[in-house]
CSV table of C-alpha atoms in Angstrom, one decimal:
chain,number,residue,atom,x,y,z
A,1,MET,CA,72.1,82.1,159.6
A,2,ALA,CA,73.0,84.9,157.3
A,3,SER,CA,75.1,87.5,158.9
A,4,SER,CA,73.7,90.9,159.2
A,5,PRO,CA,74.9,93.4,156.5
A,6,THR,CA,77.9,95.4,157.3
A,7,PRO,CA,77.1,99.1,157.5
A,8,GLY,CA,78.0,100.8,154.2
A,9,ASN,CA,78.1,97.6,152.1
A,10,ASN,CA,75.0,98.6,150.3
A,11,ARG,CA,76.3,102.1,149.4
A,12,PRO,CA,76.1,102.7,145.6
A,13,VAL,CA,79.5,102.7,143.8
A,14,ARG,CA,80.1,106.1,142.5
A,15,GLY,CA,81.6,106.1,138.9
A,16,LYS,CA,84.8,107.9,138.0
A,17,ALA,CA,84.1,111.5,137.2
A,18,GLU,CA,84.5,112.6,133.6
A,19,PRO,CA,87.2,115.2,133.2
A,20,MET,CA,85.9,118.7,132.7
A,21,PRO,CA,86.3,119.8,129.1
A,22,ARG,CA,89.1,122.3,128.7
A,23,PRO,CA,88.2,125.7,127.3
A,24,SER,CA,89.6,126.8,124.0
A,25,VAL,CA,90.0,130.5,123.1
A,26,LEU,CA,90.6,129.7,119.4
A,27,LYS,CA,88.5,127.5,117.1
A,28,ASP,CA,91.7,125.7,116.2
A,29,GLY,CA,95.5,126.4,115.9
A,30,SER,CA,95.4,128.0,112.5
A,31,LEU,CA,96.2,131.5,111.1
A,32,GLU,CA,92.5,131.8,110.2
A,33,ALA,CA,91.5,131.3,113.8
A,34,ILE,CA,93.9,134.2,114.9
A,35,ALA,CA,92.4,136.4,112.1
A,36,GLU,CA,88.9,135.7,113.3
A,37,PHE,CA,90.0,136.5,116.9
A,38,ILE,CA,91.3,139.9,115.7
A,39,THR,CA,88.4,140.8,113.4
A,40,GLU,CA,85.8,140.0,116.1
A,41,GLY,CA,87.4,142.7,118.2
A,42,LYS,CA,88.8,140.4,120.9
A,43,ALA,CA,92.4,141.6,120.5
A,44,LYS,CA,93.0,145.1,121.7
A,45,ASN,CA,96.5,144.9,123.3
A,46,ILE,CA,98.6,142.9,120.9
A,47,ILE,CA,102.3,142.3,121.7
A,48,VAL,CA,104.7,141.3,118.9
A,49,MET,CA,107.9,139.5,119.7
A,50,SER,CA,110.4,139.2,116.9
A,51,GLY,CA,113.8,137.8,116.1
A,52,ALA,CA,116.3,137.7,113.2
A,53,GLY,CA,113.9,135.8,110.9
A,54,ILE,CA,111.9,138.9,110.1
A,55,SER,CA,115.1,140.5,108.6
A,56,THR,CA,116.4,137.7,106.4
A,57,ALA,CA,114.2,139.0,103.5
A,58,ALA,CA,116.2,142.3,103.8
A,59,GLY,CA,119.4,140.4,103.2
A,60,ILE,CA,120.5,140.1,106.8
A,61,PRO,CA,121.3,136.5,107.8
A,62,ASP,CA,119.8,135.0,110.9
A,63,PHE,CA,122.0,133.5,113.5
A,64,ARG,CA,121.4,129.8,113.6
A,65,SER,CA,120.2,128.5,110.2
A,66,PRO,CA,122.6,125.7,109.1
A,67,GLY,CA,124.7,126.8,106.2
A,68,THR,CA,123.3,130.4,105.9
A,69,GLY,CA,123.2,131.6,109.5
A,70,LEU,CA,125.5,134.3,110.8
A,71,TYR,CA,127.2,131.9,113.2
A,72,ASP,CA,128.1,129.6,110.4
A,73,ALA,CA,129.8,132.4,108.5
A,74,LEU,CA,132.1,133.6,111.3
A,75,GLY,CA,134.9,131.2,110.5
A,76,LYS,CA,136.9,134.0,108.8
A,77,TYR,CA,137.2,135.8,112.2
A,78,ASN,CA,139.1,132.9,113.9
A,79,LEU,CA,136.8,132.8,116.9
A,80,PRO,CA,137.1,130.2,119.7
A,81,TYR,CA,133.3,129.7,119.2
A,82,PRO,CA,130.7,131.6,117.1
A,83,GLU,CA,129.0,133.4,120.0
A,84,ALA,CA,132.3,134.8,121.1
A,85,VAL,CA,131.8,137.7,118.7
A,86,PHE,CA,129.0,138.9,121.1
A,87,ASP,CA,130.7,137.9,124.3
A,88,ILE,CA,131.7,140.9,126.5
A,89,SER,CA,134.8,139.1,128.0
A,90,PHE,CA,136.1,138.1,124.6
A,91,PHE,CA,135.4,141.6,123.2
A,92,LYS,CA,137.5,143.3,125.9
A,93,ASP,CA,140.5,141.3,124.9
A,94,THR,CA,139.9,140.9,121.2
A,95,PRO,CA,137.5,143.7,119.9
A,96,SER,CA,138.4,143.6,116.2
A,97,PRO,CA,136.1,140.7,115.1
A,98,PHE,CA,133.1,142.5,116.4
A,99,TYR,CA,134.0,145.7,114.6
A,100,ARG,CA,134.6,143.9,111.4
A,101,LEU,CA,131.2,142.2,111.7
A,102,ALA,CA,129.6,145.5,112.7
A,103,LYS,CA,130.7,147.0,109.4
A,104,GLU,CA,128.7,144.4,107.5
A,105,LEU,CA,125.6,144.7,109.7
A,106,TYR,CA,125.6,148.5,110.2
A,107,PRO,CA,122.2,150.1,109.7
A,108,GLY,CA,121.9,152.0,106.5
A,109,ASN,CA,122.7,149.1,104.2
A,110,PHE,CA,119.3,147.4,104.5
A,111,ARG,CA,115.6,148.3,104.2
A,112,PRO,CA,112.6,147.0,106.3
A,113,THR,CA,110.7,144.0,105.1
A,114,LEU,CA,107.0,143.6,104.7
A,115,THR,CA,106.9,142.0,108.2
A,116,HIS,CA,108.5,145.1,109.7
A,117,TYR,CA,105.6,147.2,108.3
A,118,PHE,CA,103.1,145.0,110.0
A,119,LEU,CA,104.1,146.8,113.2
A,120,PRO,CA,103.0,150.4,112.2
A,121,LEU,CA,99.9,148.8,110.6
A,122,LEU,CA,98.9,147.4,114.0
A,123,ALA,CA,99.7,150.7,115.6
A,124,LYS,CA,97.6,152.6,113.1
A,125,LYS,CA,94.7,150.5,114.1
A,126,ASN,CA,95.4,151.1,117.8
A,127,LEU,CA,96.0,147.4,118.4
A,128,LEU,CA,99.7,147.4,119.2
A,129,LEU,CA,100.5,147.5,122.9
A,130,ARG,CA,104.3,147.0,122.3
A,131,SER,CA,106.8,145.4,119.9
A,132,TYR,CA,109.6,143.5,121.6
A,133,THR,CA,112.5,142.7,119.3
A,134,GLN,CA,115.8,140.8,119.7
A,135,ASN,CA,117.2,142.5,116.6
A,136,ILE,CA,119.9,145.1,116.6
A,137,ASP,CA,119.5,146.2,112.9
A,138,MET,CA,117.1,149.1,113.7
A,139,LEU,CA,114.8,148.2,110.8
A,140,GLU,CA,111.8,148.7,113.0
A,141,ARG,CA,112.7,152.3,113.5
A,142,LEU,CA,112.9,152.9,109.7
A,143,THR,CA,109.2,152.0,109.3
A,144,GLY,CA,108.3,155.2,111.2
A,145,ILE,CA,106.8,153.4,114.2
A,146,ASP,CA,106.5,155.5,117.3
A,147,GLU,CA,109.7,154.5,119.3
A,148,GLU,CA,107.6,154.5,122.5
A,149,LEU,CA,105.9,151.3,121.1
A,150,LEU,CA,109.3,149.7,120.5
A,151,VAL,CA,111.5,147.8,122.9
A,152,GLU,CA,114.9,146.7,121.6
A,153,ALA,CA,115.6,144.0,124.1
A,154,HIS,CA,119.2,143.5,123.0
A,155,GLY,CA,120.0,147.1,122.3
A,156,SER,CA,120.9,148.6,119.0
A,157,PHE,CA,123.5,150.7,117.0
A,158,ALA,CA,121.5,153.8,117.8
A,159,THR,CA,123.7,154.8,120.7
A,160,SER,CA,127.3,154.0,121.8
A,161,LYS,CA,129.3,154.4,125.0
A,162,CYS,CA,132.6,153.6,126.5
A,163,ILE,CA,132.7,150.2,128.3
A,164,LYS,CA,135.1,151.6,130.9
A,165,CYS,CA,133.7,155.0,131.9
A,166,SER,CA,130.3,154.9,130.2
A,167,LEU,CA,130.8,158.2,128.4
A,168,ARG,CA,128.5,158.3,125.4
A,169,SER,CA,129.9,158.9,122.0
A,170,GLU,CA,128.4,160.5,118.9
A,171,SER,CA,126.9,157.8,116.6
A,172,ASP,CA,128.4,159.4,113.5
A,173,HIS,CA,131.9,159.3,115.2
A,174,VAL,CA,131.6,155.6,116.0
A,175,LYS,CA,130.1,154.8,112.6
A,176,LYS,CA,133.0,156.6,110.8
A,177,HIS,CA,135.6,154.6,112.7
A,178,ILE,CA,133.8,151.3,112.0
A,179,MET,CA,133.3,151.9,108.3
A,180,ASN,CA,137.0,152.9,108.0
A,181,ASP,CA,138.1,149.6,109.7
A,182,GLN,CA,139.2,151.5,112.8
A,183,ILE,CA,138.4,150.8,116.5
A,184,PRO,CA,136.7,153.7,118.2
A,185,TYR,CA,138.2,154.7,121.6
A,186,CYS,CA,136.9,157.0,124.3
A,187,VAL,CA,138.1,160.6,124.1
A,188,LYS,CA,138.0,160.8,127.9
A,189,CYS,CA,139.6,157.6,129.2
A,190,GLY,CA,140.8,155.7,126.1
A,191,GLY,CA,138.5,152.8,126.7
A,192,LEU,CA,136.7,150.8,124.0
A,193,VAL,CA,133.6,152.4,122.6
A,194,LYS,CA,130.9,149.9,121.8
A,195,PRO,CA,127.4,150.4,120.3
A,196,GLU,CA,124.9,149.7,123.0
A,197,ILE,CA,124.2,146.2,121.9
A,198,THR,CA,123.6,143.7,124.7
A,199,PHE,CA,126.4,141.2,124.7
A,200,PHE,CA,126.5,137.8,126.4
A,201,GLY,CA,127.5,138.7,130.0
A,202,GLU,CA,125.7,142.1,130.0
A,203,ASP,CA,122.4,143.1,131.6
A,204,LEU,CA,119.5,143.8,129.3
A,205,PRO,CA,118.4,147.4,129.0
A,206,LEU,CA,116.4,148.7,132.1
A,207,ARG,CA,113.5,149.7,129.9
A,208,PHE,CA,113.1,146.1,128.7
A,209,GLY,CA,112.6,144.8,132.3
A,210,LYS,CA,110.4,147.7,133.4
A,211,LEU,CA,107.9,147.5,130.5
A,212,ALA,CA,107.8,143.7,130.3
A,213,GLN,CA,106.6,143.5,133.9
A,214,VAL,CA,103.5,145.6,133.0
A,215,ASP,CA,102.9,144.9,129.3
A,216,PHE,CA,102.6,141.1,129.4
A,217,LYS,CA,99.9,141.1,132.0
A,218,LYS,CA,97.8,143.3,129.7
A,219,CYS,CA,98.4,141.3,126.5
A,220,ASP,CA,95.4,139.7,124.9
A,221,LEU,CA,97.1,138.4,121.8
A,222,LEU,CA,100.8,137.5,121.5
A,223,ILE,CA,102.4,137.2,118.0
A,224,VAL,CA,105.9,135.7,117.8
A,225,LEU,CA,107.8,136.2,114.6
A,226,GLY,CA,111.0,134.8,113.2
A,227,THR,CA,112.7,133.5,116.3
A,228,SER,CA,114.0,130.2,117.6
A,229,LEU,CA,113.3,131.3,121.2
A,230,GLN,CA,116.6,130.0,122.4
A,231,VAL,CA,118.0,133.1,124.1
A,232,GLU,CA,117.0,133.8,127.7
A,233,PRO,CA,115.4,135.8,129.2
A,234,PHE,CA,113.7,137.0,126.0
A,235,ASN,CA,112.3,133.5,125.2
A,236,ARG,CA,110.6,133.3,128.6
A,237,LEU,CA,108.3,136.2,127.7
A,238,ILE,CA,105.9,133.9,126.0
A,239,THR,CA,105.1,132.3,129.3
A,240,ARG,CA,104.2,135.6,131.0
A,241,VAL,CA,100.9,136.4,129.2
A,242,PRO,CA,97.6,135.5,130.9
A,243,ALA,CA,96.5,131.9,130.7
A,244,LYS,CA,93.7,132.6,128.3
A,245,CYS,CA,95.8,134.8,125.9
A,246,PRO,CA,96.1,133.3,122.4
A,247,ARG,CA,99.6,132.9,121.1
A,248,LEU,CA,100.7,132.7,117.5
A,249,LEU,CA,104.1,131.6,116.2
A,250,ILE,CA,105.1,132.5,112.6
A,251,ASN,CA,108.5,130.9,111.9
A,252,ARG,CA,110.3,128.5,109.5
A,253,ASP,CA,110.6,125.9,112.3
A,254,ARG,CA,108.7,125.0,115.5
A,255,ALA,CA,110.0,126.7,118.6
A,256,GLY,CA,109.3,127.3,122.3
A,257,GLU,CA,107.7,124.0,123.0
A,258,GLU,CA,110.1,122.5,125.5
A,259,MET,CA,110.0,125.2,128.2
A,260,ARG,CA,107.5,125.1,131.0
A,261,MET,CA,104.3,126.9,129.9
A,262,GLY,CA,105.7,127.2,126.4
A,263,PHE,CA,103.9,126.6,123.2
A,264,ASP,CA,101.7,123.5,123.0
A,265,PHE,CA,100.6,123.2,119.4
A,266,ASP,CA,99.9,119.5,119.6
A,267,ASP,CA,98.2,119.6,123.0
A,268,LYS,CA,101.0,117.6,124.4
A,269,TRP,CA,101.2,119.3,127.8
A,270,LYS,CA,97.5,119.6,128.3
A,271,HIS,CA,97.6,123.2,129.5
A,272,SER,CA,94.4,124.5,131.2
A,273,VAL,CA,93.4,126.4,128.0
A,274,LYS,CA,93.9,125.6,124.3
A,275,ARG,CA,95.3,128.8,122.9
A,276,ASP,CA,98.3,128.2,120.6
A,277,ALA,CA,98.4,128.7,116.8
A,278,LEU,CA,101.3,127.9,114.3
A,279,PHE,CA,102.2,129.0,110.8
A,280,LEU,CA,105.3,127.4,109.4
A,281,GLY,CA,107.0,129.4,106.6
A,282,ASN,CA,108.9,132.6,106.1
A,283,CYS,CA,107.7,135.7,108.0
A,284,ASP,CA,106.7,137.8,105.1
A,285,GLU,CA,104.5,135.0,103.7
A,286,GLY,CA,102.8,134.4,107.1
A,287,VAL,CA,102.2,138.1,107.8
A,288,ARG,CA,100.9,138.8,104.4
A,289,LYS,CA,98.4,135.9,104.8
A,290,LEU,CA,97.3,137.1,108.2
A,291,ALA,CA,96.8,140.7,106.9
A,292,GLN,CA,94.8,139.3,104.0
A,293,LEU,CA,92.6,137.3,106.3
A,294,CYS,CA,92.0,140.4,108.3
A,295,GLY,CA,91.2,142.5,105.2
A,296,TRP,CA,94.4,144.6,105.6
A,297,GLU,CA,96.6,143.4,102.8
A,298,ASP,CA,96.3,146.5,100.6
A,299,GLU,CA,97.1,148.8,103.6
A,300,LEU,CA,100.1,146.7,104.5
A,301,GLN,CA,101.4,146.7,100.9
A,302,ALA,CA,100.9,150.5,100.7
A,303,LEU,CA,102.9,151.1,103.9
A,304,TYR,CA,105.7,149.0,102.5
A,305,ASP,CA,105.7,150.7,99.0
A,306,ASP,CA,105.5,154.2,100.4
A,307,GLY,CA,108.2,153.6,103.0
A,308,HIS,CA,110.6,152.2,100.4
A,309,ALA,CA,109.8,155.1,98.0
A,310,GLN,CA,110.6,157.6,100.7
A,311,MET,CA,113.9,155.8,101.6
A,312,LYS,CA,114.9,155.7,97.9
A,313,LEU,CA,114.2,159.4,97.6
A,314,ALA,CA,116.2,160.2,100.7
A,315,GLU,CA,119.1,158.1,99.4
A,316,GLU,CA,119.1,159.9,96.1
A,317,MET,CA,119.0,163.3,97.8
A,318,GLU,CA,121.9,162.3,100.0
A,319,ALA,CA,123.9,161.1,97.0
A,320,LEU,CA,123.1,164.4,95.2
A,321,ALA,CA,124.3,166.4,98.2
A,322,LEU,CA,127.5,164.4,98.4
A,323,SER,CA,128.0,165.0,94.6
A,324,GLU,CA,127.5,168.8,95.0
A,325,ASN,CA,130.0,168.8,97.9
A,326,ASP,CA,132.5,166.9,95.8
A,327,LYS,CA,132.0,169.4,92.9
A,328,ALA,CA,132.5,172.3,95.3
A,329,LYS,CA,135.7,170.7,96.7
A,330,SER,CA,137.0,170.1,93.1
A,331,THR,CA,136.3,173.8,92.2
A,332,ASP,CA,138.3,174.9,95.3
A,333,ASP,CA,141.1,172.5,94.4
A,334,ASN,CA,141.2,173.9,90.8
A,335,LYS,CA,141.4,177.4,92.1
A,336,GLU,CA,144.3,176.5,94.3
A,337,THR,CA,146.0,174.8,91.3
A,338,LEU,CA,145.6,177.8,89.1
A,339,GLU,CA,147.2,180.0,91.8
A,340,ASP,CA,150.2,177.6,92.2
A,341,PRO,CA,152.8,178.2,89.4
A,342,GLU,CA,154.2,174.6,89.7
A,343,ALA,CA,150.7,173.1,89.6
A,344,LYS,CA,149.9,175.3,86.6
A,345,GLU,CA,152.9,173.9,84.7
A,346,GLU,CA,152.0,170.3,85.7
A,347,LEU,CA,148.5,170.9,84.4
A,348,LYS,CA,149.9,172.3,81.1
A,349,VAL,CA,152.0,169.2,80.6
A,350,LYS,CA,149.0,167.0,81.3
A,351,ASP,CA,146.9,168.8,78.8
A,352,THR,CA,149.7,168.5,76.2
A,353,LYS,CA,150.0,164.7,76.8
A,354,GLU,CA,146.2,164.3,76.5
A,355,ALA,CA,146.2,166.3,73.2
A,356,HIS,CA,149.0,164.0,71.9
A,357,ILE,CA,147.1,160.9,72.8
A,358,ASP,CA,144.0,162.2,70.9
A,359,THR,CA,146.1,162.8,67.8
A,360,ILE,CA,147.5,159.3,68.0
A,361,LYS,CA,144.0,157.9,68.3
A,362,ASP,CA,142.8,159.8,65.2
A,363,GLU,CA,145.8,158.4,63.2
A,364,LEU,CA,145.2,154.9,64.4
A,365,GLU,CA,141.5,155.1,63.5
A,366,ASP,CA,142.5,156.0,60.0
A,367,ILE,CA,144.8,153.0,59.8
A,368,ILE,CA,142.2,150.6,61.3
A,369,SER,CA,139.5,151.8,58.9
A,370,LYS,CA,141.4,150.3,56.0
A,371,PHE,CA,140.7,146.8,57.5
A,372,GLU,CA,137.3,145.2,57.7
A,373,THR,CA,137.8,144.3,61.3
A,374,ALA,CA,136.4,145.7,64.6
A,375,ALA,CA,138.7,147.4,67.1
A,376,VAL,CA,138.1,149.3,70.3
A,377,ILE,CA,140.5,152.2,70.9
A,378,SER,CA,141.1,153.6,74.4
A,379,SER,CA,143.6,156.2,75.4
A,380,THR,CA,146.3,153.6,75.5
A,381,THR,CA,145.1,150.3,73.9
A,382,ALA,CA,142.8,148.9,71.2
A,383,THR,CA,141.1,145.5,71.3
A,384,VAL,CA,140.5,143.7,68.0
A,385,GLU,CA,137.3,141.6,67.9
A,386,LYS,CA,137.8,139.9,64.4
A,387,THR,CA,140.9,138.3,63.1
A,388,VAL,CA,140.1,138.0,59.3
A,389,ASP,CA,139.4,140.6,56.7
A,390,GLY,CA,136.5,140.8,54.3
A,391,GLU,CA,138.2,138.4,51.8
A,392,GLY,CA,138.7,135.7,54.4
A,393,GLU,CA,142.4,136.1,54.5
A,394,VAL,CA,144.4,135.3,57.6
A,395,VAL,CA,145.9,138.3,59.4
A,396,THR,CA,148.8,138.5,61.8
A,397,GLU,CA,149.6,140.7,64.8
A,398,THR,CA,151.7,143.8,64.4
A,399,SER,CA,152.6,146.2,67.3
A,400,VAL,CA,153.2,149.9,66.9
A,401,GLU,CA,155.1,152.3,69.2
A,402,THR,CA,152.0,153.4,70.9
A,403,ASP,CA,151.5,149.9,72.5
A,404,VAL,CA,148.2,149.6,70.6
A,405,VAL,CA,148.0,146.1,69.0
A,406,LEU,CA,146.7,146.1,65.4
A,407,LEU,CA,146.2,143.3,62.9
A,408,SER,CA,147.3,143.6,59.3
A,409,LYS,CA,147.4,141.2,56.3
A,410,ALA,CA,150.3,138.8,56.2
């Protein structure tokens, strides 16, 4: 007799549920997709994060590129390890390597790149919520961007203070010492005065932490430029935007993929939303292409050209002012000389010597004109370019009392 069916044996077997398709806020991970997101008006609060890679086109080396990076070039400073130049403990005991490096990096020697001018362009279009930079070169400031829109996460050369008593020092005073290969000390306590650059072992500026807590919650497009994303806590900022906020990296190399909630260009981590885009190449190239796709290339180029023209004019005016000051000082010195009997006599002797040299030069030119050979006469020497005369005869060296070397026929 067949056994009665066990309750539940006849229940239909339910198939395995299909995974829900994950939403994507971008059509793909390309620069074109980011441009489309912007031009469709979906980005209204853009945050830009930048590193040393945006300044390499200005002539400032980045830190970690093999062979060309700043850390590879620090051997001349005899450091225990490259990062020591920015280590606060090492600096307190051995400050000179930092000041020598600071002389090379000091603002005023470099001009902003095309990428730097992308920031005021976004601001002009009311799209820039904030620019967060790791750079200490102050090139963002030179673009004319409103400083309220700028967060220098690792500080800058703009201000300086004593590491012992925290007394602030005038920037010009500190710069003068650094450029003259001198170490600036505090006028109050004698402690070391350091530009307010954040060293390893120091806290980041309070403004950085305060604004980051608010800004990244509002961000609707994150653009990361020219950084390897290796320094904490700056690198962690890419994880603090909303889950559906698109993120773009423009850099020579891939970065930020290993950290939790970091970039996922290849969909390796299967984040809840597909949102990351990548452009591999130099920053100026990537930014120019993005501006072109958005229809902004001419505006970006105009900002760059106008900015550089204004800086060139300012540099020329500064040079002219320095020249005028030098002339005025020379005039004052001459007045003092004419009023000093001994100085007047020295000047008279100098004029006599110069007149004697001019006479000798005239006589030598008459002698040399008899030869079909080229010679250059200075106040003390003459350099002969040819060693044969017009008839092809060999000539030999002859010295005269004036130490000018001439050639005459044998």
